[in-house]
Short mmCIF file of C-alpha atoms in Angstrom, two decimals:
data_model
loop_
_atom_site.label_atom_id
_atom_site.label_comp_id
_atom_site.label_asym_id
_atom_site.label_seq_id
_atom_site.Cartn_x
_atom_site.Cartn_y
_atom_site.Cartn_z
CA MET K 1 108.95 88.57 93.04
CA PRO K 2 111.91 90.32 94.78
CA SER K 3 111.50 90.51 98.56
CA SER K 4 110.61 93.90 100.12
CA GLY K 5 112.22 92.77 103.31
CA PRO K 6 115.48 94.09 104.88
CA LYS K 7 118.37 94.26 102.50
CA VAL K 8 121.24 92.01 103.18
CA VAL K 9 124.44 92.30 101.16
CA VAL K 10 126.85 89.49 100.89
CA THR K 11 130.43 90.46 99.81
CA VAL K 12 132.10 86.96 99.97
CA ARG K 13 132.67 84.33 97.25
CA SER K 14 131.38 80.73 97.63
CA PHE K 15 128.18 81.80 99.36
CA ASP K 16 126.03 78.59 98.78
CA ASP K 17 122.36 78.23 97.92
CA ALA K 18 121.46 76.88 101.31
CA ALA K 19 122.77 79.94 103.05
CA LEU K 20 120.87 82.09 100.47
CA ALA K 21 117.76 80.32 101.25
CA LEU K 22 118.08 80.73 104.98
CA LEU K 23 118.11 84.43 104.52
CA ARG K 24 115.44 84.57 101.84
CA ASP K 25 113.16 82.26 103.77
CA ARG K 26 113.16 84.78 106.60
CA GLY K 27 112.12 87.58 104.13
CA CYS K 28 115.58 89.18 103.53
CA ALA K 29 116.27 90.88 100.14
CA VAL K 30 119.63 89.45 99.39
CA GLU K 31 122.16 90.95 97.20
CA VAL K 32 125.38 89.07 96.30
CA ALA K 33 128.14 91.31 95.27
CA ALA K 34 129.80 90.70 91.95
CA LEU K 35 133.53 90.93 92.85
CA PRO K 36 136.11 91.51 90.25
CA PRO K 37 137.97 88.35 89.10
CA GLY K 38 140.81 87.48 91.55
CA LYS K 39 139.68 89.96 93.98
CA GLY K 40 137.88 89.87 97.36
CA ASP K 41 135.99 92.45 99.33
CA GLY K 42 139.15 93.35 101.08
CA ASP K 43 140.26 95.00 97.72
CA LEU K 44 137.18 97.30 97.69
CA ASP K 45 137.78 100.85 98.80
CA GLN K 46 135.37 102.78 101.10
CA ASP K 47 133.42 104.38 98.20
CA GLN K 48 132.85 101.07 96.52
CA LEU K 49 131.62 99.51 99.81
CA CYS K 50 129.34 102.47 100.39
CA ARG K 51 127.66 101.98 96.98
CA LEU K 52 127.24 98.27 97.48
CA LEU K 53 125.87 98.57 101.02
CA ALA K 54 123.62 101.70 100.57
CA GLY K 55 120.39 100.92 102.39
CA ALA K 56 121.56 97.49 103.77
CA CYS K 57 120.59 96.31 107.18
CA GLY K 58 122.77 93.23 107.20
CA TRP K 59 126.21 92.67 105.74
CA ILE K 60 127.98 89.35 105.45
CA VAL K 61 131.62 90.26 105.05
CA GLY K 62 134.94 88.56 104.39
CA HIS K 63 138.13 90.60 104.66
CA ALA K 64 136.83 94.15 104.07
CA ARG K 65 137.99 96.78 106.55
CA VAL K 66 135.01 97.91 108.62
CA THR K 67 135.97 101.39 109.81
CA ARG K 68 134.20 104.02 111.78
CA PRO K 69 133.76 106.39 108.77
CA LEU K 70 132.29 103.59 106.76
CA LEU K 71 129.86 102.62 109.55
CA GLN K 72 128.90 106.34 109.89
CA SER K 73 128.05 106.25 106.23
CA LEU K 74 125.63 103.37 106.52
CA PRO K 75 122.97 104.38 109.08
CA ASP K 76 120.65 101.59 108.15
CA LEU K 77 123.28 98.80 108.91
CA ARG K 78 122.45 96.82 111.96
CA ILE K 79 124.55 93.69 111.72
CA ILE K 80 127.96 92.99 110.34
CA ALA K 81 128.54 89.22 110.16
CA ARG K 82 132.01 87.96 109.40
CA ARG K 83 132.31 84.70 107.45
CA GLY K 84 135.21 83.74 109.54
CA VAL K 85 136.51 84.05 113.06
CA GLY K 86 139.08 86.87 113.12
CA TYR K 87 137.83 90.46 113.49
CA GLU K 88 140.87 92.65 113.64
CA ARG K 89 139.65 94.36 110.49
CA VAL K 90 136.50 95.45 112.13
CA ASP K 91 136.45 98.52 114.40
CA VAL K 92 134.36 96.83 117.08
CA GLN K 93 134.41 100.00 119.33
CA ALA K 94 132.93 102.06 116.61
CA ALA K 95 130.33 99.42 116.06
CA ARG K 96 129.41 99.61 119.73
CA ASP K 97 129.35 103.33 119.69
CA LEU K 98 127.05 103.43 116.78
CA GLY K 99 124.65 100.82 117.98
CA ARG K 100 125.59 98.02 115.61
CA VAL K 101 126.20 94.23 116.18
CA VAL K 102 129.35 92.35 115.03
CA ALA K 103 129.17 88.65 114.85
CA ILE K 104 131.77 85.98 113.78
CA ALA K 105 131.08 82.45 112.53
CA ALA K 106 132.45 80.70 115.66
CA GLY K 107 133.08 77.07 115.18
CA GLY K 108 132.43 77.04 111.45
CA ASN K 109 136.00 76.72 110.20
CA ASP K 110 137.88 74.99 113.15
CA ALA K 111 138.14 71.72 111.32
CA SER K 112 139.31 73.14 108.04
CA VAL K 113 142.13 75.26 109.68
CA ALA K 114 143.10 72.38 112.02
CA ASP K 115 143.40 70.03 109.00
CA HIS K 116 145.48 72.54 107.17
CA ALA K 117 147.84 73.09 110.11
CA VAL K 118 148.55 69.41 110.57
CA GLY K 119 148.89 68.97 106.77
CA LEU K 120 151.46 71.78 106.80
CA MET K 121 153.44 70.03 109.52
CA ILE K 122 153.59 66.81 107.41
CA ALA K 123 154.22 68.62 104.02
CA VAL K 124 157.22 70.57 105.51
CA GLY K 125 158.59 67.72 107.49
CA ARG K 126 158.50 65.30 104.65
CA ARG K 127 159.80 67.85 102.21
CA PHE K 128 156.91 67.55 99.79
CA ARG K 129 157.67 70.88 97.99
CA GLU K 130 161.32 70.21 97.46
CA SER K 131 160.73 66.65 96.28
CA GLN K 132 158.18 67.72 93.61
CA ASP K 133 160.18 70.74 92.46
CA ASN K 134 163.15 68.42 91.85
CA MET K 135 160.98 65.86 90.05
CA VAL K 136 159.67 68.53 87.76
CA LYS K 137 163.34 69.18 86.85
CA GLY K 138 163.86 65.47 86.31
CA ASP K 139 165.73 64.77 89.48
CA TRP K 140 164.04 61.89 91.24
CA THR K 141 166.59 61.79 94.16
CA ILE K 142 164.78 60.76 97.34
CA LEU K 143 165.16 63.48 100.03
CA THR K 144 165.16 62.37 103.70
CA GLY K 145 162.51 64.10 105.71
CA GLY K 146 161.29 63.68 109.21
CA GLU K 147 158.33 62.15 110.89
CA LEU K 148 155.60 63.93 112.99
CA TYR K 149 155.24 60.72 114.94
CA ARG K 150 156.46 60.90 118.51
CA LYS K 151 157.76 64.50 118.17
CA THR K 152 157.05 67.39 120.49
CA VAL K 153 154.54 69.90 119.15
CA GLY K 154 154.20 73.30 120.74
CA LEU K 155 150.90 75.13 120.28
CA VAL K 156 150.83 78.81 120.95
CA GLY K 157 147.11 79.43 121.69
CA LEU K 158 144.38 77.02 122.58
CA GLY K 159 141.11 78.25 121.25
CA ARG K 160 138.66 76.19 119.13
CA ILE K 161 141.25 75.68 116.37
CA GLY K 162 144.10 74.83 118.60
CA LYS K 163 141.84 72.22 120.44
CA SER K 164 141.01 70.75 117.07
CA VAL K 165 144.65 70.39 116.25
CA VAL K 166 145.17 68.61 119.63
CA ARG K 167 142.47 66.09 118.64
CA ARG K 168 144.10 65.42 115.22
CA LEU K 169 147.57 65.00 116.74
CA SER K 170 146.38 62.36 119.10
CA GLY K 171 146.93 59.76 116.42
CA PHE K 172 150.62 60.69 116.00
CA ASP K 173 151.65 59.84 119.55
CA VAL K 174 153.11 63.37 120.11
CA ARG K 175 153.93 65.25 123.12
CA VAL K 176 151.88 68.46 123.01
CA LEU K 177 152.98 71.62 124.88
CA VAL K 178 150.79 74.56 125.08
CA HIS K 179 151.21 78.24 125.80
CA THR K 180 148.05 80.03 126.61
CA PRO K 181 147.01 82.83 128.96
CA ASN K 182 144.01 80.72 130.26
CA PRO K 183 145.13 77.13 131.15
CA ASP K 184 142.40 74.68 131.74
CA GLU K 185 143.62 71.92 134.01
CA ALA K 186 140.71 69.68 133.45
CA TYR K 187 141.24 69.86 129.68
CA ALA K 188 145.04 68.99 130.34
CA ARG K 189 144.01 65.96 132.46
CA ASP K 190 141.69 64.82 129.74
CA THR K 191 144.06 65.26 126.84
CA GLY K 192 147.55 65.02 128.21
CA VAL K 193 148.71 68.49 127.03
CA GLU K 194 151.14 70.29 129.18
CA TYR K 195 151.01 73.96 129.80
CA VAL K 196 154.43 75.89 129.63
CA GLY K 197 155.73 79.26 129.25
CA LEU K 198 156.59 80.38 125.76
CA PRO K 199 160.31 80.30 126.24
CA ASP K 200 160.13 76.60 127.46
CA LEU K 201 157.77 75.76 124.46
CA LEU K 202 160.08 77.23 121.91
CA VAL K 203 163.25 75.49 123.20
CA ALA K 204 161.66 72.01 123.52
CA SER K 205 159.39 71.75 120.40
CA ASP K 206 160.08 70.09 117.09
CA TYR K 207 157.09 71.81 115.57
CA VAL K 208 155.64 75.17 116.75
CA SER K 209 152.20 76.00 115.55
CA LEU K 210 150.60 79.27 116.09
CA HIS K 211 146.88 79.64 116.97
CA ALA K 212 146.73 82.92 118.85
CA PRO K 213 144.77 86.10 117.86
CA LEU K 214 146.74 89.08 116.58
CA THR K 215 146.65 91.91 119.15
CA PRO K 216 149.12 94.56 120.22
CA GLU K 217 150.54 92.11 122.76
CA THR K 218 151.03 89.17 120.22
CA ARG K 219 152.27 91.27 117.33
CA PHE K 220 155.74 89.85 116.44
CA LEU K 221 155.49 87.36 119.27
CA ILE K 222 157.86 85.30 117.14
CA ASP K 223 160.82 87.54 116.46
CA ALA K 224 164.56 86.96 116.00
CA ALA K 225 165.12 86.07 119.60
CA ALA K 226 162.18 83.72 119.65
CA LEU K 227 163.34 82.09 116.41
CA ALA K 228 166.90 81.79 117.71
CA SER K 229 165.75 79.90 120.86
CA MET K 230 163.97 77.33 118.74
CA LYS K 231 165.55 73.86 118.16
CA ARG K 232 167.91 73.76 115.24
CA GLY K 233 165.87 72.13 112.58
CA ALA K 234 162.42 72.85 114.09
CA ILE K 235 159.58 73.77 111.99
CA LEU K 236 157.24 76.81 112.34
CA ILE K 237 153.62 76.70 111.25
CA ASN K 238 151.49 79.83 111.03
CA THR K 239 147.84 79.42 109.97
CA ALA K 240 146.61 82.07 112.46
CA ARG K 241 147.52 85.69 111.50
CA GLY K 242 150.22 87.64 109.63
CA GLY K 243 152.04 89.71 112.22
CA LEU K 244 152.32 87.08 114.87
CA VAL K 245 155.71 86.32 113.21
CA GLU K 246 158.27 88.94 112.12
CA ASP K 247 158.53 87.57 108.59
CA ALA K 248 161.78 89.32 107.91
CA HIS K 249 163.40 87.47 110.96
CA LEU K 250 161.85 84.23 109.82
CA LEU K 251 163.31 84.56 106.42
CA ALA K 252 166.72 85.24 107.99
CA ALA K 253 166.46 82.12 110.25
CA LEU K 254 165.61 80.04 107.33
CA ARG K 255 168.37 81.41 105.09
CA ALA K 256 170.88 80.74 107.97
CA GLY K 257 169.82 77.11 108.13
CA HIS K 258 168.68 77.43 111.84
CA LEU K 259 165.13 76.24 111.18
CA GLY K 260 164.14 73.06 109.22
CA GLY K 261 161.27 74.82 107.44
CA ALA K 262 158.03 76.74 107.71
CA GLY K 263 154.46 76.08 106.75
CA LEU K 264 152.85 79.48 106.10
CA ASP K 265 149.23 80.45 105.36
CA VAL K 266 149.43 84.09 106.43
CA PHE K 267 151.88 86.76 105.96
CA ILE K 268 152.47 90.35 107.21
CA SER K 269 152.26 91.64 103.66
CA GLU K 270 148.52 90.91 103.61
CA SER K 271 148.07 94.10 105.66
CA ASP K 272 151.48 95.85 105.19
CA PRO K 273 152.69 96.07 101.55
CA ALA K 274 156.09 97.11 102.75
CA TYR K 275 156.81 93.48 103.56
CA TRP K 276 155.97 92.19 100.04
CA SER K 277 159.66 91.58 99.22
CA VAL K 278 160.06 89.58 102.34
CA THR K 279 156.99 87.47 101.34
CA GLN K 280 158.57 86.82 97.96
CA GLY K 281 161.69 85.64 99.67
CA LEU K 282 159.72 83.28 101.85
CA LEU K 283 157.81 81.89 98.79
CA ALA K 284 161.06 81.32 96.95
CA HIS K 285 162.66 79.34 99.83
CA PRO K 286 162.69 75.59 99.17
CA ALA K 287 161.94 74.76 102.79
CA VAL K 288 158.73 76.80 102.91
CA VAL K 289 155.39 75.45 101.98
CA ALA K 290 153.01 78.31 101.51
CA THR K 291 149.19 78.85 100.88
CA PRO K 292 147.43 82.11 100.21
CA HIS K 293 145.43 82.39 103.54
CA ALA K 294 143.40 79.40 102.39
CA GLY K 295 143.27 77.44 105.71
CA ALA K 296 139.48 77.95 106.08
CA SER K 297 138.71 77.55 102.46
CA THR K 298 137.09 74.19 102.10
CA ARG K 299 133.62 73.50 100.72
CA GLU K 300 132.54 72.21 103.93
CA GLY K 301 134.00 74.95 105.84
CA PHE K 302 132.38 77.63 103.69
CA GLU K 303 129.01 75.85 104.02
CA ARG K 304 129.20 75.93 107.89
CA THR K 305 130.44 79.52 108.07
CA ASN K 306 127.93 80.80 105.47
CA ARG K 307 125.16 79.14 107.51
CA ILE K 308 126.34 80.71 110.85
CA ALA K 309 126.77 84.14 109.36
CA ALA K 310 123.32 83.98 107.88
CA ALA K 311 121.87 82.83 111.16
CA SER K 312 123.46 85.80 112.84
CA VAL K 313 122.01 88.15 110.46
CA VAL K 314 118.38 86.83 110.65
CA ALA K 315 118.58 86.64 114.38
CA VAL K 316 119.56 90.24 114.88
CA LEU K 317 117.13 91.46 112.26
CA ASP K 318 114.49 89.56 114.02
CA GLY K 319 115.57 91.42 117.25
CA GLY K 320 117.31 88.56 118.84
CA ASP K 321 120.99 87.51 119.39
CA PRO K 322 123.51 85.75 117.19
CA PRO K 323 124.29 82.12 118.06
CA PRO K 324 126.22 81.34 121.14
CA GLY K 325 129.81 82.47 120.94
CA CYS K 326 129.29 84.51 117.83
CA CYS K 327 128.62 88.07 119.16
CA VAL K 328 131.83 90.13 119.56
CA ALA K 329 130.25 93.42 119.79
CA ASP K 330 126.58 94.53 120.53
CA GLY K 331 125.93 98.24 120.44
CA ARG K 332 122.30 97.63 121.33
CA VAL K 333 123.27 96.96 124.96
CA ALA K 334 123.13 100.04 127.04
#
């Protein structure tokens, strides 16, 4: 028999049976949205979301925009749980004002994204894309790449994912420079990382990997001036957010031969279609290895983030709090 408990709507793909069972075992009536082929919930407009979410008390969301008008049209919705860690598409102030809870799946995809970032460093440095493209054309000439071993890696941002990258890099005997607004000296003593200002990091690093949130202060943090200050032949990795890098300036730096390459999982065009031609230029460049915002998309990562998002939903619907580190807005608090 269908549950008569609180309605929970899931608008993400790859929501596994274990996470469904966690919700249903707590009495939730779960509806998993049937998304169009090749589309995610970020492609749904407000009217479509309103129809899907009518009467819902909980929502497990991927990349849909959670706006004030949408929340106002969903008076029963108590908890919005992101199956991920970024929440720039959620109007958290509106959620607070309207008495809602917003949660993220903190810690669920750290390993997936960190693996991805280090993988991109190796793939770009060893010129995997260029080599395979040439082989497909029948040209088996060996291209000379560069090692990650004993290089200097600059990390911009040192949250959970950044620290996971540091752990993975320990086997490469690299020097790690970190730019972060909140240096932890005990962590530096334990790991050997060095805290530096962004200009010093850019000048000294062979690889620059971005792990910062997108805020008004970090938008276009890596612009033409920042790129020009980087070592000639350095490699830029962005698995964080489109908008941290001014992609048009990055494309110009690559075309000029100043950078050795870029590993990109995110693009400005994801949120600003005016940049689509720039994205196409980056995808066409032989020194770019690109993926479609897939850094967190592993089976294991989805299982962890699904479970955390489901746990946040049942906790709030039971009158409790999301797991530690997951709550980013709580409108229940006076």
